[in-house]
Short mmCIF file of C-alpha atoms in Angstrom, two decimals:
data_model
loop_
_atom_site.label_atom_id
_atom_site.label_comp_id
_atom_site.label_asym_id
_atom_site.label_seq_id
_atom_site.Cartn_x
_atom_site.Cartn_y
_atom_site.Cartn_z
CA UNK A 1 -35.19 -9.90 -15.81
CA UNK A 2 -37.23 -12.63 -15.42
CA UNK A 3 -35.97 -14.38 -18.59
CA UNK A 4 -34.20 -17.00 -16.99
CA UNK A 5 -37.37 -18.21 -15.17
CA UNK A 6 -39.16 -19.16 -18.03
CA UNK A 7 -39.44 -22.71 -19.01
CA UNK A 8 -38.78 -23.72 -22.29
CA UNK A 9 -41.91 -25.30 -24.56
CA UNK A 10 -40.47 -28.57 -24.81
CA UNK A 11 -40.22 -28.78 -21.14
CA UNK A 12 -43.47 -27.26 -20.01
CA UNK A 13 -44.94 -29.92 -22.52
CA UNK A 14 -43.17 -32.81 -21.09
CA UNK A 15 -43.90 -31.50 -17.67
CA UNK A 16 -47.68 -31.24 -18.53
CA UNK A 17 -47.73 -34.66 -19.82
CA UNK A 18 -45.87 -35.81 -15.59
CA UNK A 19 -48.94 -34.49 -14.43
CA UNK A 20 -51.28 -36.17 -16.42
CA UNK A 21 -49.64 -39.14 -15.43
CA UNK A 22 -49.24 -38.89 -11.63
CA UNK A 23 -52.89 -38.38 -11.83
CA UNK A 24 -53.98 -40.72 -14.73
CA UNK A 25 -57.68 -39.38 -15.52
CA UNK A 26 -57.96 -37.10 -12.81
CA UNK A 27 -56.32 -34.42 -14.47
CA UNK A 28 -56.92 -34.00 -17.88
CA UNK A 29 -54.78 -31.53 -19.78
CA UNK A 30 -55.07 -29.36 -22.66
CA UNK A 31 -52.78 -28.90 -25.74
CA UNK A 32 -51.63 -25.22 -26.06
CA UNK A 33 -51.69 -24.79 -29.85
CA UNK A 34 -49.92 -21.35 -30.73
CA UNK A 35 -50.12 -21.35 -34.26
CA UNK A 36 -47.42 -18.91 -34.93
CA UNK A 37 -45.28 -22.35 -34.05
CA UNK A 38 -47.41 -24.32 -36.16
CA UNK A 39 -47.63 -22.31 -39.17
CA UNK A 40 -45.96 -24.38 -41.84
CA UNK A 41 -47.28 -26.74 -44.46
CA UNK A 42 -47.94 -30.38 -43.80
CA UNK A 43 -45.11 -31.20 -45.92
CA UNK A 44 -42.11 -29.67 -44.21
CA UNK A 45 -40.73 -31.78 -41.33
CA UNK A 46 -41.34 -31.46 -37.38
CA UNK A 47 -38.14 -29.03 -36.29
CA UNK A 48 -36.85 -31.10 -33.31
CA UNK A 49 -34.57 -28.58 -32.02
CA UNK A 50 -36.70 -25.86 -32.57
CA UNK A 51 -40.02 -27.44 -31.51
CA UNK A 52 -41.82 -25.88 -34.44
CA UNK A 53 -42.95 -27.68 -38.19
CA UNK A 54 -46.10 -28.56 -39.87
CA UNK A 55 -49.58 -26.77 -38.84
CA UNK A 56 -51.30 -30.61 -37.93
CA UNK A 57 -48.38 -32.10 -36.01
CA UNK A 58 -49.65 -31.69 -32.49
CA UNK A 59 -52.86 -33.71 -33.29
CA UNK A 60 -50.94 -36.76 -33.09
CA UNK A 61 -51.21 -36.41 -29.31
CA UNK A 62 -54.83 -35.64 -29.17
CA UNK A 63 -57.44 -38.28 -28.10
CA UNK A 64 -60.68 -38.43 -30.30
CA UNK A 65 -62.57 -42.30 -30.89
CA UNK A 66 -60.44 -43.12 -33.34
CA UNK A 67 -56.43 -41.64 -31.73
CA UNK A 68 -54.53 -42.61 -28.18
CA UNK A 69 -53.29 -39.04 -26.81
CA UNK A 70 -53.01 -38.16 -23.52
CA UNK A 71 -54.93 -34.61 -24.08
CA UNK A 72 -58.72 -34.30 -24.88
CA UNK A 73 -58.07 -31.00 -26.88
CA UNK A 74 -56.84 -27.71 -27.39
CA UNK A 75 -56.10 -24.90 -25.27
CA UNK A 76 -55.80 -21.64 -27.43
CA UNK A 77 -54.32 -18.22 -26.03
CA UNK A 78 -55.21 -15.41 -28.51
CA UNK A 79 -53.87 -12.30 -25.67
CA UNK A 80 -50.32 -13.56 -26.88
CA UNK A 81 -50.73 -12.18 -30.19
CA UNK A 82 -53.11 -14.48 -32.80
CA UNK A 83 -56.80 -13.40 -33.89
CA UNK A 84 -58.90 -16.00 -34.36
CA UNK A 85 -58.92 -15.56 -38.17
CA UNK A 86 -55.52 -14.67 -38.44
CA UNK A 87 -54.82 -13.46 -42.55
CA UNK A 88 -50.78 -14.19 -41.25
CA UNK A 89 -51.53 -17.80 -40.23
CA UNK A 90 -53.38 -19.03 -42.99
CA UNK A 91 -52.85 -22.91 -42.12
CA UNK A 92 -55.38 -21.91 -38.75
CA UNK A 93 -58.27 -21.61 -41.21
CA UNK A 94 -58.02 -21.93 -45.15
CA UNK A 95 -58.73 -25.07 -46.44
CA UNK A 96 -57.57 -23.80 -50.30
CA UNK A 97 -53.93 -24.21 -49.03
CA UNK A 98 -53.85 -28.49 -48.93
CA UNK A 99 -57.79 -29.36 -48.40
CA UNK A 100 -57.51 -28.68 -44.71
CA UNK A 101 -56.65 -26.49 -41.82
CA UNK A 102 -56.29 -26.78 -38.09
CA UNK A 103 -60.37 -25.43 -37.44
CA UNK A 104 -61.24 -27.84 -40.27
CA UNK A 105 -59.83 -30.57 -39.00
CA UNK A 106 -60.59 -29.84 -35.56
CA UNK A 107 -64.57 -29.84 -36.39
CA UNK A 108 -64.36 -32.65 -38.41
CA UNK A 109 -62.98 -34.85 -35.86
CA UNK A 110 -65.16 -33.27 -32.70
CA UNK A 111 -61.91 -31.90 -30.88
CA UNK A 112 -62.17 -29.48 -28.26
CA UNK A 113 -60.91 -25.75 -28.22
CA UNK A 114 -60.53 -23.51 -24.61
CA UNK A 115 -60.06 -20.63 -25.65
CA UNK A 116 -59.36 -17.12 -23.35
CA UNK A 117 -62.27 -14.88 -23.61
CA UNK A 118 -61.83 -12.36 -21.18
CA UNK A 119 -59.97 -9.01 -21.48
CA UNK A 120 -57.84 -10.15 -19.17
CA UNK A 121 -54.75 -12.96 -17.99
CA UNK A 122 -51.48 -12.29 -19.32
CA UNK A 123 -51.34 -10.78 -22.89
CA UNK A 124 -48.33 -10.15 -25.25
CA UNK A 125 -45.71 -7.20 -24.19
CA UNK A 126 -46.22 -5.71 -27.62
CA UNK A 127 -50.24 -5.30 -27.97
CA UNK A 128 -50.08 -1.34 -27.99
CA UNK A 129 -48.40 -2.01 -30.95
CA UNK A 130 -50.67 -4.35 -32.79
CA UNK A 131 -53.27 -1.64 -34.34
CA UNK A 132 -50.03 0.05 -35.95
CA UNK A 133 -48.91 -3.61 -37.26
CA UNK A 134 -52.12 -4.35 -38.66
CA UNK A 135 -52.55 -1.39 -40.38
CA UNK A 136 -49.52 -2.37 -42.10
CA UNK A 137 -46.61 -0.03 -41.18
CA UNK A 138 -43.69 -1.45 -39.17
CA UNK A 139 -41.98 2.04 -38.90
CA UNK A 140 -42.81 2.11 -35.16
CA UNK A 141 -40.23 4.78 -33.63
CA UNK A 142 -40.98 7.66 -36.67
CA UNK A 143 -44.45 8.06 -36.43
CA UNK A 144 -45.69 11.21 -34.56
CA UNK A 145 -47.73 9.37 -32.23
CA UNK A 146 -45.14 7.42 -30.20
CA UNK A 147 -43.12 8.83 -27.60
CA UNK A 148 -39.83 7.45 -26.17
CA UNK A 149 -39.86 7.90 -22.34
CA UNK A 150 -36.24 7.24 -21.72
CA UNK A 151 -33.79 8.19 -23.96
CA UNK A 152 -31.24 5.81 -22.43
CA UNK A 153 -33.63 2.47 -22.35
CA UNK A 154 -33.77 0.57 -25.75
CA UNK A 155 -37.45 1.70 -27.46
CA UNK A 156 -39.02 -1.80 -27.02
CA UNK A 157 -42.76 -2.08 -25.92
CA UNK A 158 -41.99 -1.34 -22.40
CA UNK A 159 -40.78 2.25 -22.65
CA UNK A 160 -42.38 3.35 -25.93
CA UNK A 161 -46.19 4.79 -24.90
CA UNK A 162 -49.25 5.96 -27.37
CA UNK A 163 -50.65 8.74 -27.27
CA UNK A 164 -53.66 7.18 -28.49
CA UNK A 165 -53.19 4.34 -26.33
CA UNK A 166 -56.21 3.42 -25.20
CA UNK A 167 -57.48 3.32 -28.75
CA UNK A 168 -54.24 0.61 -29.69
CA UNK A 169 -55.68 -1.38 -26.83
CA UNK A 170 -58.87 -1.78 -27.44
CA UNK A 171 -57.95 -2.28 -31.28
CA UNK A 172 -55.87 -5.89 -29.64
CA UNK A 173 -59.33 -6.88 -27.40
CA UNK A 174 -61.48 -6.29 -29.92
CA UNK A 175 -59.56 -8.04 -32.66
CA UNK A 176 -57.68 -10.69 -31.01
CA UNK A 177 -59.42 -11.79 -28.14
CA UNK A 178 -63.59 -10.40 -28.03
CA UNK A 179 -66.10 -13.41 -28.78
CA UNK A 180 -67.27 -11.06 -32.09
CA UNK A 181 -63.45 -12.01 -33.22
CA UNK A 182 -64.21 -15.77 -33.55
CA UNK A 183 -67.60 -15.21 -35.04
CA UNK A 184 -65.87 -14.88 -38.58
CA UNK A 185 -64.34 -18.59 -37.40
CA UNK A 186 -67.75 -20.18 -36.67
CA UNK A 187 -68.96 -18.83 -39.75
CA UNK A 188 -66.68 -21.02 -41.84
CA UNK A 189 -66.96 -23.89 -39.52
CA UNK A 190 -70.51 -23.98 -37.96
CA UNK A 191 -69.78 -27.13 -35.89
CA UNK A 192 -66.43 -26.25 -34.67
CA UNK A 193 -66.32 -27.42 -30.61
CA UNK A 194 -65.88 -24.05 -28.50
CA UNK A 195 -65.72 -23.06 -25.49
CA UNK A 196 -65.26 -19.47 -24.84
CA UNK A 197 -63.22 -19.00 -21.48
CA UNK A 198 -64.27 -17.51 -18.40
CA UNK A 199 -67.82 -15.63 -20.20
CA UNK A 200 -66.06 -12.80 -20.25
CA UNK A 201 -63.81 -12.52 -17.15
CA UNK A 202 -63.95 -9.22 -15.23
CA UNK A 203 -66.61 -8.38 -18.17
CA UNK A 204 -69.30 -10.36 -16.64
CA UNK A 205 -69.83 -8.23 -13.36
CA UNK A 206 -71.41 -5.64 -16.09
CA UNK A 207 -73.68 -8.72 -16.81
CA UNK A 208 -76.33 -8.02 -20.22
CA UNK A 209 -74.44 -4.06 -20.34
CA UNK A 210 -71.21 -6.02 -21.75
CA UNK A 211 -70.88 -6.50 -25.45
CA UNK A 212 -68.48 -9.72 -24.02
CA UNK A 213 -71.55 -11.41 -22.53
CA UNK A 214 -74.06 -10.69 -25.02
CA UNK A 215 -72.10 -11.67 -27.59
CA UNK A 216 -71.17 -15.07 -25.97
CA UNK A 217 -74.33 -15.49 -25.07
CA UNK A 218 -75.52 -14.75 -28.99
CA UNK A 219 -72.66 -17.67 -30.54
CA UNK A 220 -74.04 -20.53 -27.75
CA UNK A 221 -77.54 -19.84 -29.18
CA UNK A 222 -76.42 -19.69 -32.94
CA UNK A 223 -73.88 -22.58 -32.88
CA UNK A 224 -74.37 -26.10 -31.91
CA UNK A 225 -71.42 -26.64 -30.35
CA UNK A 226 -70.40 -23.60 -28.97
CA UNK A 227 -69.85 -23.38 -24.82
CA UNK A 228 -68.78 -20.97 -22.44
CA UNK A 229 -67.41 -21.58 -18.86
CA UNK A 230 -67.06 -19.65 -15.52
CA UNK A 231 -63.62 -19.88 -14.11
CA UNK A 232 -61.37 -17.79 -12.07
CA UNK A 233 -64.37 -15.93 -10.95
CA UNK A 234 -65.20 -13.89 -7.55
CA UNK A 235 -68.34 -15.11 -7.20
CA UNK A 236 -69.64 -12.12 -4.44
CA UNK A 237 -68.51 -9.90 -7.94
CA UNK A 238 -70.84 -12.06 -10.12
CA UNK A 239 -73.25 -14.24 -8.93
CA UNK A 240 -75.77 -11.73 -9.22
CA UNK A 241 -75.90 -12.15 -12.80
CA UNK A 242 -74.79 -15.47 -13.10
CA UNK A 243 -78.17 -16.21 -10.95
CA UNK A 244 -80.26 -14.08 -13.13
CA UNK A 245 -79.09 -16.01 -16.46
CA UNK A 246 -79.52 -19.27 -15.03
CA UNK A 247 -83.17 -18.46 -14.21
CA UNK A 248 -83.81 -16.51 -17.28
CA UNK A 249 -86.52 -17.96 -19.89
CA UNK A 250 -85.09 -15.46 -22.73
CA UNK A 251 -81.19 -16.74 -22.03
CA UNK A 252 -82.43 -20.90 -20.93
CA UNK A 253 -80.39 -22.27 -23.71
CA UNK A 254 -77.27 -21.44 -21.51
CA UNK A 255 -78.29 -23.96 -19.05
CA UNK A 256 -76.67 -26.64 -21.49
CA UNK A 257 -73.97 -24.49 -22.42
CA UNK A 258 -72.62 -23.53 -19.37
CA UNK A 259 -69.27 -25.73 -18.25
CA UNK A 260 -68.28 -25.01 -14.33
CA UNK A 261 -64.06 -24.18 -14.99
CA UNK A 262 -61.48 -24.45 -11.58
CA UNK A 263 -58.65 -22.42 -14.14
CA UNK A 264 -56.92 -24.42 -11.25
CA UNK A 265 -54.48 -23.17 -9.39
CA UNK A 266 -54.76 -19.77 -11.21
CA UNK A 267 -57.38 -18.93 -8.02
CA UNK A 268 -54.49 -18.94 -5.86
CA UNK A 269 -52.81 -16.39 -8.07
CA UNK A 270 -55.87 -14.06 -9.38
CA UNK A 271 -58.31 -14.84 -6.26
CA UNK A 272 -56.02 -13.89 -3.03
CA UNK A 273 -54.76 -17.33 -2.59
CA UNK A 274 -58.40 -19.14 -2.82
CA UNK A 275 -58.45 -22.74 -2.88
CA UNK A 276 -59.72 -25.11 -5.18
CA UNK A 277 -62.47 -26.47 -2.10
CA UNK A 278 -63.11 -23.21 -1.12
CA UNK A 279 -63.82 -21.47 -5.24
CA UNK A 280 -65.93 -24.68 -5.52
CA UNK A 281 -68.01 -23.71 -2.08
CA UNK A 282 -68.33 -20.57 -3.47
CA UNK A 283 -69.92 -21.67 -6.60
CA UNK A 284 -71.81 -24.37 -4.76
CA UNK A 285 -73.74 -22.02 -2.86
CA UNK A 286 -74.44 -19.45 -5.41
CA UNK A 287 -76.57 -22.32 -7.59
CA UNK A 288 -78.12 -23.36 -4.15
CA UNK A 289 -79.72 -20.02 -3.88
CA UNK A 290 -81.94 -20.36 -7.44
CA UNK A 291 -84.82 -22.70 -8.56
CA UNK A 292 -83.53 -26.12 -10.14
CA UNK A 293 -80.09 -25.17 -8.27
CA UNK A 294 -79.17 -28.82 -8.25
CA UNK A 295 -79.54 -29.77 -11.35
CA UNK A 296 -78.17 -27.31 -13.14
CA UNK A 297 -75.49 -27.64 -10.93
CA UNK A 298 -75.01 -31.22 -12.48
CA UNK A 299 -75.53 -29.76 -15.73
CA UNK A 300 -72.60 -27.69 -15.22
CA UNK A 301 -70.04 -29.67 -13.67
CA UNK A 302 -71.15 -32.94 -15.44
CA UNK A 303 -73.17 -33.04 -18.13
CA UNK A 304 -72.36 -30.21 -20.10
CA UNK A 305 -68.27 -30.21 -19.77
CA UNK A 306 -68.40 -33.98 -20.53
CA UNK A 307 -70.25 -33.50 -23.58
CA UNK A 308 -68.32 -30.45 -24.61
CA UNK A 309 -64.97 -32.67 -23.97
CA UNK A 310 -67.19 -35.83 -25.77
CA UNK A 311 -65.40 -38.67 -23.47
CA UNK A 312 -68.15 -41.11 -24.14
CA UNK A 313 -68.34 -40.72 -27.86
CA UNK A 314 -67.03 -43.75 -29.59
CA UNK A 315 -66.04 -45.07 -32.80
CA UNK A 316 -69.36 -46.99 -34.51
CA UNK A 317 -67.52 -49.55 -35.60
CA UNK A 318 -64.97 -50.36 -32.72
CA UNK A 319 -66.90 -49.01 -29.52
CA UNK A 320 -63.88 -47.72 -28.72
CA UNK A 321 -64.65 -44.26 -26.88
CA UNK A 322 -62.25 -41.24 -26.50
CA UNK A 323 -62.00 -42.11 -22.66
CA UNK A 324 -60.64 -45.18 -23.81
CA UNK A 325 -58.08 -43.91 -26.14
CA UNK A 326 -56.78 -41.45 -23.38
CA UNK A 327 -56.71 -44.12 -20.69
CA UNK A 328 -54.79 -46.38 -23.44
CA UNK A 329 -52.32 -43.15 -24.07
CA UNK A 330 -51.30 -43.55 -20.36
CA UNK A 331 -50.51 -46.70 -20.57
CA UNK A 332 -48.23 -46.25 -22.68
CA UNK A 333 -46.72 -43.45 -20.55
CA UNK A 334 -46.58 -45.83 -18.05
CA UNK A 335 -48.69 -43.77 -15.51
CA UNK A 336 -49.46 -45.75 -12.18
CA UNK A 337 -51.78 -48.77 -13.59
CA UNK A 338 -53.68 -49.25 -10.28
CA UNK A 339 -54.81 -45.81 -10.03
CA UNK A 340 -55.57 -45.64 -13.73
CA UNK A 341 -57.73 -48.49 -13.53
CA UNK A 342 -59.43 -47.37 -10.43
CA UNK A 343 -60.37 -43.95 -12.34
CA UNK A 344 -61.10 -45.99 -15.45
CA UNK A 345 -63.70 -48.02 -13.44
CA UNK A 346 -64.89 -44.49 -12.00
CA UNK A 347 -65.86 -42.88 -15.74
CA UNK A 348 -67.53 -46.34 -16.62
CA UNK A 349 -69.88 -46.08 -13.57
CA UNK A 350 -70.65 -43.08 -14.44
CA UNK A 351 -71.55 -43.29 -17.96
CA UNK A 352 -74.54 -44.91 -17.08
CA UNK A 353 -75.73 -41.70 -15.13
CA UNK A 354 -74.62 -39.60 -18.22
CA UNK A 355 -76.84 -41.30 -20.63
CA UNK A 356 -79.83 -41.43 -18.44
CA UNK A 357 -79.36 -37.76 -17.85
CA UNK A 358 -78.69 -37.20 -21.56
CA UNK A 359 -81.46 -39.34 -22.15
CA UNK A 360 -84.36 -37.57 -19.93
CA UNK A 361 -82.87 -33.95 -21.39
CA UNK A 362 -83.74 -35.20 -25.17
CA UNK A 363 -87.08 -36.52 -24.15
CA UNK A 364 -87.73 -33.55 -22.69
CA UNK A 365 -87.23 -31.43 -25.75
CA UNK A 366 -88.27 -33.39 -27.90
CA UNK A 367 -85.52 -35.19 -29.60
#
């Protein structure tokens, strides 16, 4: 029944791109790349009506040193129905199709991918039905397991229940959405720009007990480039644990790993109608409490997120950065020009901080 609310891609993508504008570097969107829409070779054309086509078509609207886009990188959503290795979506991650892949090129080029990590947030209607589909049968209705519970309503995925339910469920988490899942991704592409979303959600309150947190915890130690963020939190249900990670010698190397997400406005949806000022309080006080609190509160909102997103890399032989390239991308969406500058002037002032900061965190290790 709620059909006719949704908007259409096209729309939601145009709309995305308003917002950008209205608030030219101030808000700084993601791409959503589904790649059940993108799953096509790069040789058949972009479907205009049908806003689908060739696997690498999107990237023409992502910033890096050396494209103008208006988004820094992707946001993928595996709940609605793609593992992270998907064998049905081989353009994602097999290179033996045309010499590249979305994950290939995405490393290659140092572009960002959010990714949902929580077993939680809206997930496809059919995911009881996933651990049948994988197995390889389709014959949903016939097998002994599945019950109808009205004879009258059509047997979709809202009136057909499993018996073994609970096991078809945790089947979808652990295959589609549970850090382990994109493990077999980072072990094809070691340098591939992560960020696992939200450490783990609702997970986290179980702190080192949760298989989510240690094993996000595990890929930021093993990869280079791999992140994690906390975002859309209660922090009275977490801080605990967030406080004893931050101070932890064993767990230190998720002091530069660790990216402070708003998932703005979701905390007025998922948090009881908390506001942006008041979830960043919140957090605020919780790193105020610990040792170092300060500056691993700049390491969190600042440092790390700005490195993960790389807005000061540049090209070596242009100097041209990816700020640059997304503030040039506006322009030519004619956003406000005043306020773009303005902002513009902002991220060059503080560039200068970055690199001292970046600077006195390599000396100290070593580098």
């Amino acid at each position: 029944e709620n059909q006719l609310t949704f908007a259409m891609w096209r729309k939601q993508l145009r709309e995305t791109i308003e917002a950008a504008k209205v608030n030219p570097l101030k808000i700084l969107p993601m791409y959503f790349y589904a790649p059940q829409r993108w799953n096509k070779s790069k040789k058949m054309t972009f479907d205009d009506k049908k806003f689908t086509g060739p696997w690498d078509y999107p990237f023409s609207q992502i910033a890096t040193v050396k494209n103008q886009g208006v988004f820094p990188g992707f946001k993928m959503y595996n709940p609605l129905g793609s593992q992270p290795l998907d064998p049905r979506l081989p353009y994602l991650h097999d290179k033996a199709l045309e010499g590249d892949c979305f994950y290939a090129r995405c490393e290659r080029e140092g572009i960002p991918i959010m990714a949902h990590c929580s077993p939680g947030g809206m997930t496809t209607h059919e995911l009881k039905f996933f651990m049948e589909h994988d197995s390889g049968s389709s014959n949903y209705q016939n097998q002994p397991h599945y019950s109808v519970q009205n004879s009258n309503a059509p047997a979709d995925a809202t009136t057909v229940s499993l018996d073994n339910e609970e096991m078809a469920i945790r089947h979808f988490y652990d295959n589609y959405v549970h850090p382990k899942a994109w493990r077999k991704v980072l072990e094809k592409y070691p340098k591939l720009k992560l960020c696992l979303a939200h450490f783990g959600g609702d997970e986290f309150k179980k702190g080192l007990k949760s298989s989510w947190v240690t094993e996000i915890l595990a890929l930021t130690e093993e990869y280079v480039n791999v992140y994690t963020d906390f975002s859309c939190w209660d922090m009275d249900d977490c801080k605990e644990h967030l406080q004893e990670l931050l101070t932890s010698v064993r767990y230190s190397c998720i002091r530069e790993k660790l990216l402070f997400g708003t998932d703005w406005y979701m905390t007025l949806v998922a948090l009881g109608g908390k506001g942006y000022k008041s979830f960043c309080e919140d957090a605020w006080e919780a790193f105020m409490e610990i040792p170092d609190g300060e500056k691993l509160w700049v390491n969190c909102t600042f440092l790390n997120p700005f490195t993960f997103y790389g807005f000061y890399e540049k090209d070596q032989q242009t100097s041209v950065s990816k700020l640059d390239n997304i503030a040039d991308a506006l322009q030519i969406e004619e956003c406000d020009e005043v306020t773009l500058q303005q902002n513009r002037a902002f991220f060059k002032r503080l560039e200068k901080e970055y690199n001292k900061l970046i600077g006195e965190r390599k000396k100290a290790k070593g580098v």
